[in-house]
Amino acid sequence: MSDSSSVGIVTPQTAHFSEPLSLKSGAMLAEYDLVYETYGTLNADKSNAVLICHALSGTHHVAGRYSEDDKYPGWWDNMIGPGKPLDTNRFFVIGVNNLGGCHGSTGPRTINPATGKPWGSAFPVVTVDDWVVSQARLADHLGIHSFAAIIGGSLGGMQAMQWALVYPERIKNALVIAAAPNLTAQNMAFNEVARQAIITDPEFHAGDYYEHGVVPRRGLRIARMLGHITYLSDDAMGAKFGRKLKHDEVRYGFDVEFEMESYLRYQGDKFAETFDANTYLRMTRALDYFDPAAESGGDLSAVLGKATADFLVISFTSDWRFSPGRSREIVKALLDNELTVSYAELTAAHGHDAFLMPDPHYHAIVRAYLENIEFGKTQ
Amino acid sequence: MSDSSSVGIVTPQTAHFSEPLSLKSGAMLAEYDLVYETYGTLNADKSNAVLICHALSGTHHVAGRYSEDDKYPGWWDNMIGPGKPLDTNRFFVIGVNNLGGCHGSTGPRTINPATGKPWGSAFPVVTVDDWVVSQARLADHLGIHSFAAIIGGSLGGMQAMQWALVYPERIKNALVIAAAPNLTAQNMAFNEVARQAIITDPEFHAGDYYEHGVVPRRGLRIARMLGHITYLSDDAMGAKFGRKLKHDEVRYGFDVEFEMESYLRYQGDKFAETFDANTYLRMTRALDYFDPAAESGGDLSAVLGKATADFLVISFTSDWRFSPGRSREIVKALLDNELTVSYAELTAAHGHDAFLMPDPHYHAIVRAYLENIEFGKTQ
């Protein structure tokens, strides 16, 4: 574990916010907690901070490990650490669990102070807009006025984009990776099937399953299996599994026949053990609702006129869920506003999951972009 | 209803087979029924017969209506009838419900003579190979030695291909539409998610739900919703629904928000009312298992050396589940064997569903191909 490129042993922290938060839905959170982690050191003029926004099933645990024998590091450990593309020798990096999440921040599984019971179905629908407001309050809490960069992949990229729209003075660089200006109908349809699998699970109990001592494990498992298909490309699944049988010969039944089935069931089971179904519902709705151009009749260029940050936009050729064409829409709208934008369309076999993979070309681009970021006094 | 291009009012027939059928799985069906319909007239030397093979959720009811006020005609009524591309003034057309189906042929929902109860979980897994053998027996029953053509889309196209391999002397033309020589890993993965939704539904009761007076409606509904996404292209969903809201404004919840969600739920509900979950499991397994090239180590050309039929292969540009590339694999293997093959790759927006649509170009190609088929004495 004496890996010099690791941020090492990390400990999450909790910030409590007692100022009420008005949500886009009209609901109000009277108070809430955000769980976060930080890596590296904030410099004297607090100009080297980088915020990492997570995707659907992500967390605040972005890099490092919780103990010497922790089996898995944070979810973007290959990107973040001393000497890594996002170099913690230079930047102060913050990971935060979004509101509505299930990893410590206030969400459906945490206790509703008004009732003393888990929020469950009473926890409101949260949006990308709400997350960005809550993240700005976390920045205030940490004394950070302006981020050197805000970075996210997928749903995280949507948050980086939203930051550039609503807090242009607080973000110098937005790294929008494997994202889109909104979801296509097909993407929303996959989300809907996942949600229906959860909601129609008899153990969902209209979202208040905690009180029944059960979880809608079956529905969440189906949702995750489906998700996994869409995170990989057809080619990647072909290369990884093809039509490989699990056993020596075909058994003609409904137990696992093909390797790929075994993989999907394992992924589904594992996820259903830990993730919260109510969080899954809310994360997919946040994806569905994100559509900044809607306020100007679909004109993304008009909306991005508010942004002043520099942008790095990255897409991956085999990503059919957030295809390069969707990233190019963002790039075009940024260029329409004469903003500074770098765009990389990377050849990658892994589909949407490519944004999490340690591809050398991908990492070199992120590294080069971040190395060129200048900020004020070092510590 | 006096539509001169309709085959008119039709009546299904049932053929009983008392000779046992050995299935590829090793199981044996001691006896079974096949439900079928016919349109047009068999000519004197029985050389004008055309067999239609159905896809996952298809039936023997291919054309015509069951009564004057029948709301919906057979599933391929736009293709089949007097003067239509498959002209029943010229051809004698047969539609058959496959073994394991849920529309009258022996399957999980029919009575197992050995127990007097529905087959349920005891009904064996059936394959494309088994279907083709049973269809050949139906042809024997009707006194038809050789088909002028065997036609199918999707899973139906796989059956047409299989006919050409195992009964080359009994098929003059194979029309293989929107099909593939086997499923990709991604396709198999979608099938697996659908099956797991059904199997983990608490009302599945290990396949013997009939005895419990319930059906695994939730699981079947999820399976169908997912299916619908994969039958349409992303563009087709975008054009049909886009991000259109169901109500005037966003409601921030998990009820229907977008038009597309309403469509998917409706399709899922409708299907779950009528289709049988055990049949769905078996149809998807038949898709998974179909892989004629496996017997020669993946060499499709070697396997298709057994075929003698002429082929028309058709694919649709927006079909991402059975993409044109997969059809081209079939075409290449046929050409390697110097067989006569016509191939059309049609520009179509509807995705996999395009094979059911009345696109004029598509219909013109099928019409022209079938018009060129010559057969013996007319009646």
Coordinates of C-alpha atoms in Angstrom, one line a residue, chain B residues 125-316:
Chain B
V125 CA -36.9 -25.7 -23.7
V126 CA -37.5 -25.6 -27.5
T127 CA -35.1 -24.5 -30.2
V128 CA -35.2 -23.2 -33.7
D129 CA -34.1 -26.7 -34.8
D130 CA -37.1 -28.2 -33.0
W131 CA -39.6 -25.7 -34.5
V132 CA -38.3 -26.5 -38.0
V133 CA -38.8 -30.2 -37.5
S134 CA -42.3 -29.7 -36.2
Q135 CA -43.1 -27.3 -39.1
A136 CA -41.9 -30.0 -41.5
R137 CA -44.3 -32.4 -39.9
L138 CA -47.1 -29.9 -40.4
A139 CA -46.1 -29.7 -44.1
D140 CA -46.3 -33.5 -44.3
H141 CA -49.8 -33.3 -42.7
L142 CA -50.8 -30.8 -45.4
G143 CA -49.3 -33.0 -48.1
I144 CA -46.7 -30.3 -49.0
H145 CA -43.3 -31.7 -49.8
S146 CA -41.5 -28.6 -50.8
F147 CA -42.1 -24.9 -50.1
A148 CA -41.9 -22.3 -52.8
A149 CA -40.7 -20.0 -50.1
I150 CA -40.2 -19.8 -46.3
I151 CA -40.2 -16.3 -44.9
G152 CA -39.5 -14.8 -41.6
G153 CA -38.3 -11.7 -39.8
S154 CA -36.1 -11.6 -36.8
L155 CA -36.4 -15.0 -35.0
G156 CA -38.6 -16.0 -37.9
G157 CA -35.6 -15.4 -40.3
M158 CA -33.5 -17.7 -38.2
Q159 CA -36.2 -20.4 -38.8
A160 CA -36.1 -19.8 -42.6
M161 CA -32.3 -20.1 -42.5
Q162 CA -32.5 -23.3 -40.5
W163 CA -35.0 -24.8 -43.0
A164 CA -32.5 -24.2 -45.8
L165 CA -29.8 -26.0 -43.8
V166 CA -31.7 -29.1 -42.6
Y167 CA -34.3 -29.6 -45.4
P168 CA -32.6 -28.2 -48.5
E169 CA -34.8 -30.3 -50.8
R170 CA -37.9 -28.9 -49.2
I171 CA -37.3 -25.1 -49.6
K172 CA -36.9 -23.3 -52.9
N173 CA -36.5 -19.8 -51.5
A174 CA -35.6 -18.5 -48.1
L175 CA -36.5 -14.9 -47.2
V176 CA -34.4 -13.9 -44.2
I177 CA -35.4 -10.5 -43.0
A178 CA -33.9 -8.5 -40.1
A179 CA -32.2 -11.6 -38.8
A180 CA -28.7 -12.7 -37.9
P181 CA -26.6 -15.9 -37.9
N182 CA -26.7 -15.7 -34.0
L183 CA -27.3 -13.2 -31.3
T184 CA -24.6 -10.9 -30.1
A185 CA -23.6 -10.8 -26.4
Q186 CA -25.6 -7.6 -26.1
N187 CA -28.7 -9.1 -27.5
M188 CA -28.4 -12.1 -25.2
A189 CA -27.9 -9.8 -22.3
F190 CA -31.2 -8.0 -23.0
N191 CA -32.9 -11.4 -23.1
E192 CA -31.3 -12.3 -19.8
V193 CA -32.6 -9.1 -18.1
A194 CA -36.1 -9.8 -19.4
R195 CA -36.0 -13.4 -18.2
Q196 CA -34.7 -12.4 -14.8
A197 CA -37.5 -9.8 -14.4
I198 CA -39.9 -12.7 -15.0
I199 CA -38.2 -15.4 -13.0
T200 CA -37.7 -13.2 -9.9
D201 CA -41.3 -12.0 -10.0
P202 CA -42.8 -13.5 -6.8
E203 CA -45.8 -14.6 -8.8
F204 CA -43.7 -16.7 -11.1
H205 CA -43.7 -19.6 -8.7
A206 CA -40.8 -21.4 -10.5
G207 CA -43.0 -21.4 -13.6
D208 CA -46.0 -23.1 -12.1
Y209 CA -48.0 -19.9 -11.5
Y210 CA -51.1 -21.3 -13.3
E211 CA -51.8 -23.5 -10.3
H212 CA -51.6 -20.4 -8.0
G213 CA -54.2 -18.5 -10.1
V214 CA -51.7 -15.7 -10.8
V215 CA -49.3 -14.6 -13.5
P216 CA -45.9 -12.9 -13.2
R217 CA -47.4 -9.8 -14.7
R218 CA -44.9 -7.4 -13.3
G219 CA -41.9 -9.3 -14.7
L220 CA -43.5 -9.8 -18.1
R221 CA -44.4 -6.1 -18.3
I222 CA -40.8 -5.1 -17.6
A223 CA -39.6 -7.6 -20.2
R224 CA -41.9 -6.1 -22.8
M225 CA -41.1 -2.5 -22.0
L226 CA -37.4 -3.3 -22.5
G227 CA -38.2 -5.2 -25.7
H228 CA -39.9 -2.2 -27.1
I229 CA -36.9 0.0 -26.6
T230 CA -34.7 -2.4 -28.5
Y231 CA -37.2 -2.8 -31.4
L232 CA -37.1 1.0 -32.0
S233 CA -34.1 3.1 -32.9
D234 CA -33.0 6.0 -30.7
D235 CA -33.9 8.3 -33.7
A236 CA -37.3 6.7 -34.1
M237 CA -38.1 7.2 -30.4
G238 CA -36.8 10.7 -30.7
A239 CA -39.0 11.4 -33.7
K240 CA -42.1 9.8 -32.1
F241 CA -41.8 11.0 -28.5
G242 CA -38.6 13.1 -28.0
R243 CA -38.8 14.7 -24.6
K244 CA -42.5 15.5 -24.9
L245 CA -44.2 15.9 -21.5
K246 CA -47.4 14.1 -20.7
H247 CA -48.8 17.0 -18.8
D248 CA -48.5 20.8 -19.2
E249 CA -45.6 21.0 -16.8
V250 CA -43.0 18.9 -15.0
R251 CA -44.5 17.3 -11.8
Y252 CA -41.2 16.0 -10.2
G253 CA -42.3 12.5 -9.3
F254 CA -42.3 9.0 -10.5
D255 CA -45.7 8.9 -12.2
V256 CA -45.7 9.4 -16.0
E257 CA -43.9 12.6 -16.9
F258 CA -42.9 12.0 -20.5
E259 CA -45.1 10.7 -23.3
M260 CA -42.7 7.9 -24.0
E261 CA -43.2 6.6 -20.5
S262 CA -46.9 6.4 -21.0
Y263 CA -46.3 4.5 -24.3
L264 CA -44.0 2.0 -22.7
R265 CA -46.3 1.3 -19.7
Y266 CA -49.2 0.9 -22.0
Q267 CA -47.3 -1.6 -24.2
G268 CA -46.1 -3.5 -21.2
D269 CA -49.5 -3.7 -19.6
K270 CA -51.2 -4.8 -22.7
F271 CA -48.7 -7.5 -23.4
A272 CA -48.7 -8.8 -19.8
E273 CA -52.5 -9.3 -20.0
T274 CA -52.3 -11.8 -22.9
F275 CA -48.8 -13.3 -23.4
D276 CA -47.5 -16.2 -21.4
A277 CA -44.4 -15.6 -19.3
N278 CA -43.2 -19.2 -19.7
T279 CA -43.5 -18.8 -23.5
Y280 CA -41.5 -15.6 -23.3
L281 CA -38.7 -17.4 -21.4
R282 CA -38.6 -20.1 -24.1
M283 CA -38.7 -17.8 -27.1
T284 CA -35.8 -15.8 -25.8
R285 CA -33.8 -19.0 -25.1
A286 CA -34.5 -20.1 -28.7
L287 CA -33.0 -16.9 -29.9
D288 CA -30.0 -17.3 -27.6
Y289 CA -29.3 -20.9 -28.7
F290 CA -29.6 -20.4 -32.4
D291 CA -26.1 -20.5 -33.8
P292 CA -25.8 -22.9 -36.8
A293 CA -22.1 -22.1 -37.4
A294 CA -21.2 -23.4 -33.9
E295 CA -21.1 -26.9 -35.2
S296 CA -18.2 -25.9 -37.6
G297 CA -16.3 -23.8 -35.1
G298 CA -18.0 -20.6 -36.1
D299 CA -17.6 -21.0 -39.9
L300 CA -21.0 -20.0 -41.3
S301 CA -19.8 -20.6 -44.8
A302 CA -19.0 -24.2 -44.1
V303 CA -22.5 -24.7 -42.6
L304 CA -24.4 -22.9 -45.3
G305 CA -22.7 -25.3 -47.8
K306 CA -25.7 -27.6 -47.1
A307 CA -28.2 -25.1 -48.4
T308 CA -29.4 -25.1 -52.0
A309 CA -32.3 -22.6 -51.8
D310 CA -32.2 -19.1 -53.3
F311 CA -32.1 -16.4 -50.7
L312 CA -33.4 -12.9 -50.3
V313 CA -31.8 -11.2 -47.3
I314 CA -33.1 -7.9 -46.1
S315 CA -31.8 -5.6 -43.4
F316 CA -32.7 -2.1 -42.1

